Coordinates of C-alpha atoms and ligand atoms in Angstrom, one line a residue:
M24 CA 0.0 0.0 0.0
I25 CA 1.2 3.5 -0.7
N26 CA 0.5 6.7 1.2
I27 CA 0.9 10.3 0.4
M28 CA 3.2 12.7 2.2
T29 CA 2.8 16.5 2.0
I30 CA 4.9 19.3 3.5
D31 CA 3.4 22.8 4.0
L32 CA 6.5 24.9 3.3
E33 CA 6.3 27.7 5.7
D34 CA 8.5 29.1 8.4
W35 CA 7.8 28.9 12.2
Y36 CA 6.5 32.5 12.3
Q37 CA 4.1 32.4 9.4
D38 CA 1.0 31.9 11.5
V39 CA 1.4 35.4 13.0
E40 CA 0.2 38.4 11.0
L41 CA 2.2 39.2 7.9
K42 CA 3.2 42.7 9.0
Y43 CA 5.3 41.1 11.8
W44 CA 7.1 38.5 9.7
H45 CA 10.2 40.6 9.0
H46 CA 11.0 40.8 12.8
Y47 CA 11.7 37.1 12.9
E48 CA 14.6 34.8 12.1
D49 CA 14.3 32.7 9.0
R50 CA 14.8 29.0 9.8
I51 CA 13.0 27.5 6.8
V52 CA 16.1 26.6 4.7
Q53 CA 17.9 24.7 7.4
N54 CA 14.7 22.9 8.5
T55 CA 13.6 22.0 5.0
N56 CA 17.1 20.7 4.1
K57 CA 16.9 18.5 7.2
L58 CA 13.5 17.2 6.1
L59 CA 14.8 16.5 2.6
T60 CA 17.6 14.4 4.1
I61 CA 15.1 12.4 6.2
L62 CA 12.8 11.8 3.2
D63 CA 15.9 10.7 1.1
E64 CA 16.8 8.1 3.7
T65 CA 13.7 6.1 3.0
N66 CA 13.3 7.1 -0.7
A67 CA 10.1 8.8 0.2
H68 CA 8.6 11.5 -2.1
A69 CA 6.4 14.3 -1.0
T70 CA 4.2 17.1 -2.3
F71 CA 5.5 20.5 -1.0
F72 CA 2.8 23.1 -0.8
V73 CA 4.9 26.3 -1.1
L74 CA 4.0 29.9 -0.2
G75 CA 4.7 32.2 -3.1
Y76 CA 6.3 34.6 -0.5
N77 CA 8.8 31.9 0.5
A78 CA 9.5 30.9 -3.1
E79 CA 10.4 34.5 -4.0
R80 CA 12.8 34.7 -1.1
F81 CA 14.4 31.3 -1.4
P82 CA 14.1 30.2 -5.1
E83 CA 17.2 27.8 -4.8
L84 CA 15.4 25.9 -2.0
I85 CA 12.4 25.3 -4.3
E86 CA 14.7 24.3 -7.1
N87 CA 16.5 21.9 -4.8
I88 CA 13.3 20.3 -3.7
N89 CA 12.1 20.0 -7.3
D90 CA 15.4 18.5 -8.4
K91 CA 14.9 15.7 -5.8
N92 CA 11.7 14.6 -7.6
H93 CA 9.4 15.9 -5.0
E94 CA 6.3 17.8 -6.2
I95 CA 6.0 21.5 -6.0
A96 CA 2.4 22.7 -5.5
T97 CA 1.0 26.0 -4.1
H98 CA -0.1 27.0 -0.6
G99 CA -1.1 30.5 -1.8
Y100 CA 1.0 33.6 -1.5
D101 CA 1.1 34.8 2.1
H102 CA -0.9 32.4 4.2
T103 CA -4.0 34.5 4.5
P104 CA -6.8 32.1 5.5
L105 CA -9.6 32.0 3.0
L106 CA -12.1 33.4 5.5
K107 CA -10.2 36.6 5.3
Q108 CA -10.1 36.8 1.5
T109 CA -12.5 37.7 -1.2
P110 CA -12.9 35.5 -4.4
T111 CA -11.1 38.2 -6.4
K112 CA -8.2 38.6 -4.1
F113 CA -7.9 34.8 -3.8
E114 CA -7.7 34.2 -7.5
K115 CA -5.2 37.0 -7.9
E116 CA -2.9 35.5 -5.2
L117 CA -3.4 32.0 -6.5
T118 CA -2.3 32.8 -10.0
K119 CA 0.5 35.0 -8.7
S120 CA 1.9 32.1 -6.6
I121 CA 1.5 29.6 -9.4
K122 CA 3.5 32.0 -11.8
I123 CA 6.3 32.3 -9.2
L124 CA 6.5 28.5 -8.8
E125 CA 6.3 27.7 -12.5
R126 CA 9.1 30.2 -13.2
I127 CA 11.3 28.4 -10.8
T128 CA 10.4 24.8 -11.6
K129 CA 9.7 25.2 -15.3
E130 CA 6.9 22.7 -14.7
K131 CA 3.2 23.0 -14.5
I132 CA 1.8 23.5 -11.0
I133 CA -1.3 21.3 -10.5
G134 CA -2.1 21.3 -6.8
Y135 CA -3.2 23.6 -4.0
R136 CA -3.7 23.5 -0.3
A137 CA -5.4 26.4 1.6
P138 CA -3.7 27.9 4.7
I139 CA -4.9 26.1 7.8
F140 CA -7.1 23.9 5.6
S141 CA -9.5 26.8 5.3
I142 CA -12.0 25.5 2.7
V143 CA -15.2 25.3 4.7
Q144 CA -18.9 26.2 4.0
E145 CA -18.2 30.0 4.0
T146 CA -15.3 29.7 1.6
S147 CA -16.6 27.0 -0.8
W148 CA -16.5 29.6 -3.6
A149 CA -12.8 28.8 -3.8
I150 CA -13.5 25.5 -5.4
D151 CA -14.7 26.8 -8.7
I152 CA -11.7 29.2 -8.9
L153 CA -9.3 26.3 -8.1
K154 CA -10.8 24.2 -10.9
K155 CA -9.8 27.0 -13.4
H156 CA -6.2 26.9 -12.4
V157 CA -5.2 23.5 -10.9
K158 CA -6.1 19.8 -11.1
Y159 CA -6.5 19.0 -7.4
D160 CA -7.0 20.4 -3.9
S161 CA -5.9 19.1 -0.5
S162 CA -7.7 21.4 2.0
I163 CA -11.0 19.8 3.0
F164 CA -10.3 18.2 6.3
P165 CA -13.3 15.9 7.1
V166 CA -13.4 16.7 10.8
K167 CA -15.1 19.0 13.2
T168 CA -12.7 21.1 15.3
P169 CA -12.7 24.8 16.1
L170 CA -10.7 25.3 12.9
Y171 CA -12.3 23.0 10.4
S172 CA -15.9 22.0 9.9
N173 CA -16.4 19.4 7.2
P174 CA -17.3 16.4 9.4
N175 CA -19.2 14.7 6.7
G176 CA -16.7 15.1 3.9
P177 CA -15.3 12.0 2.2
R178 CA -12.2 10.6 3.9
F179 CA -10.4 9.3 0.8
P180 CA -9.3 10.9 -2.5
Y181 CA -12.3 11.7 -4.7
R182 CA -13.5 13.8 -7.6
L183 CA -14.8 17.0 -6.2
L184 CA -17.8 18.9 -7.6
S185 CA -18.7 21.1 -4.7
L186 CA -18.3 21.1 -0.9
D187 CA -21.5 19.0 -0.7
T188 CA -19.8 16.1 -2.6
K189 CA -20.4 13.1 -0.5
M190 CA -18.4 10.6 -2.5
D191 CA -16.3 10.1 -5.6
G192 CA -18.2 12.0 -8.2
E193 CA -17.6 13.0 -11.8
G194 CA -15.2 15.4 -13.5
D195 CA -11.4 15.6 -13.4
F196 CA -10.8 17.8 -10.3
F197 CA -9.6 15.8 -7.3
E198 CA -9.7 16.4 -3.6
F199 CA -7.1 14.7 -1.3
P200 CA -8.5 15.0 2.2
P201 CA -6.0 14.8 5.1
A202 CA -6.1 11.4 6.9
T203 CA -8.6 10.7 9.6
Y204 CA -9.5 7.8 11.8
R205 CA -13.2 7.0 12.0
I206 CA -14.4 5.9 15.4
P207 CA -16.7 2.9 14.5
I208 CA -19.7 3.3 16.9
L209 CA -19.6 7.1 17.2
R210 CA -19.0 7.5 13.5
K211 CA -16.8 10.5 14.2
N212 CA -13.6 11.4 12.4
I213 CA -10.4 12.0 14.4
P214 CA -7.6 13.8 12.6
I215 CA -4.4 11.7 12.4
A216 CA -2.8 13.2 9.3
G217 CA 0.4 14.4 11.0
G218 CA 1.5 17.9 12.0
F219 CA 0.0 18.8 15.4
Y220 CA -1.7 15.4 15.6
L221 CA 1.5 13.5 15.1
R222 CA 2.9 15.6 18.0
L223 CA -0.2 15.2 20.2
F224 CA -1.2 11.5 19.9
P225 CA 1.0 8.5 20.8
Y226 CA 2.7 7.3 17.6
R227 CA 1.1 3.9 17.8
W228 CA -2.4 5.5 17.4
I229 CA -1.2 7.3 14.2
K230 CA 0.2 4.0 12.9
Y231 CA -3.0 2.1 13.8
G232 CA -5.1 4.7 12.0
I233 CA -3.0 4.6 8.8
E234 CA -3.2 0.8 8.9
R235 CA -7.0 1.0 9.1
I236 CA -7.1 3.3 6.1
N237 CA -4.8 1.0 4.1
K238 CA -7.0 -1.9 5.0
E239 CA -9.7 -0.1 3.1
K240 CA -7.2 -0.1 0.1
Q241 CA -6.9 3.7 0.4
P242 CA -3.8 6.0 0.9
A243 CA -3.4 8.1 4.0
I244 CA -2.7 11.7 3.2
C245 CA -0.2 13.0 5.8
Y246 CA 1.5 16.4 6.4
L247 CA 4.2 18.1 8.3
H248 CA 5.7 21.6 8.5
P249 CA 9.5 22.1 8.5
W250 CA 9.3 24.0 11.8
E251 CA 7.8 21.0 13.5
I252 CA 11.2 19.3 13.6
D253 CA 12.9 22.4 15.1
P254 CA 12.7 22.4 18.9
K255 CA 15.2 25.3 19.0
Q256 CA 12.9 27.8 17.3
P257 CA 12.3 31.1 19.2
K258 CA 9.3 31.3 21.6
I259 CA 6.9 34.1 21.0
K260 CA 4.0 35.2 23.3
S261 CA 1.3 35.3 20.6
Y262 CA 1.6 31.6 20.0
K263 CA -0.5 29.1 22.0
W264 CA 0.9 26.0 23.6
W265 CA 0.0 23.8 20.7
H266 CA 2.5 25.4 18.4
Y267 CA 5.4 24.2 20.6
Y268 CA 3.9 21.0 21.9
N269 CA 6.3 18.0 21.6
L270 CA 8.5 19.6 19.0
D271 CA 11.4 17.6 20.4
K272 CA 9.6 14.4 19.6
T273 CA 8.5 15.1 16.1
E274 CA 11.7 14.2 14.2
K275 CA 11.8 10.7 15.7
R276 CA 8.1 10.1 15.1
F277 CA 8.4 11.4 11.5
R278 CA 11.3 9.0 10.9
R279 CA 9.3 6.1 12.2
L280 CA 6.3 7.0 10.0
L281 CA 8.6 7.0 6.9
R282 CA 10.1 3.6 7.9
D283 CA 6.7 2.0 8.6
F284 CA 4.9 3.2 5.5
K285 CA 5.7 4.0 1.9
F286 CA 5.1 7.6 0.8
I287 CA 4.8 9.3 -2.6
S288 CA 3.7 12.7 -3.8
I289 CA 0.1 13.5 -5.0
K290 CA 1.4 14.0 -8.5
E291 CA 2.9 10.5 -8.5
Y292 CA -0.3 9.1 -7.0
L293 CA -2.3 10.6 -9.9
E294 CA 0.0 9.2 -12.5
Y295 CA 0.1 5.8 -10.8
K296 CA -3.7 5.5 -10.5
Ligands
ZN1275 ZN1 0.1 26.6 6.1

């Protein structure tokens, strides 16, 4: 069974407001290089959802990732959640970020992930815009938490028509929902896709959850941020505890994940299908 690894390429400070970013130390290059080494060790490939802002500042880093046969996709330009955007602004930033990435990779960009998985009911207008510019999205987290609210969304890759799509539909636009574990009797989805959840839950839960997904002959779609393997990053007051929780354990868990399962990028998965 194969699974899908994705990396949201952003620095440790990029969840604070854009106007403060320039105050903080860049650690994205060193952390991403470390991630690339770890991925190499198990011959794993990943899709990197890159912020246009970061690509403009570190084009060699993006080139380096692309040269290692990982996929470059877009995470928008400056990490503004969709709830704070208008359709016009969203489309402008999306096309801007795609152009920056295509100039660097000289390849077509076909995938998108919204900042903090922010495609929800109120921002479902984004789907029709995405269909015009890319082939797939990976932002609809089928869980209910204070951040996301798509508890009834499909749990496995599917053809997406609108946010109300309940199963694999028609068309050639795909959705790759981050991995969840479905509690049998409660019929509730628990996020297990990586990132904060890889830091929060015991590793054996994550492993069990992915095994369950693979038992259904489906890939688990996992994710991580480069800053999550960096316990030495600065501490800032505006961040809540969850940003820093178990950062010193992530690298070890990520390595185990890559040893226990085989991972490829979304682009490879689409070609392989
Ligand atoms: Zn992000």
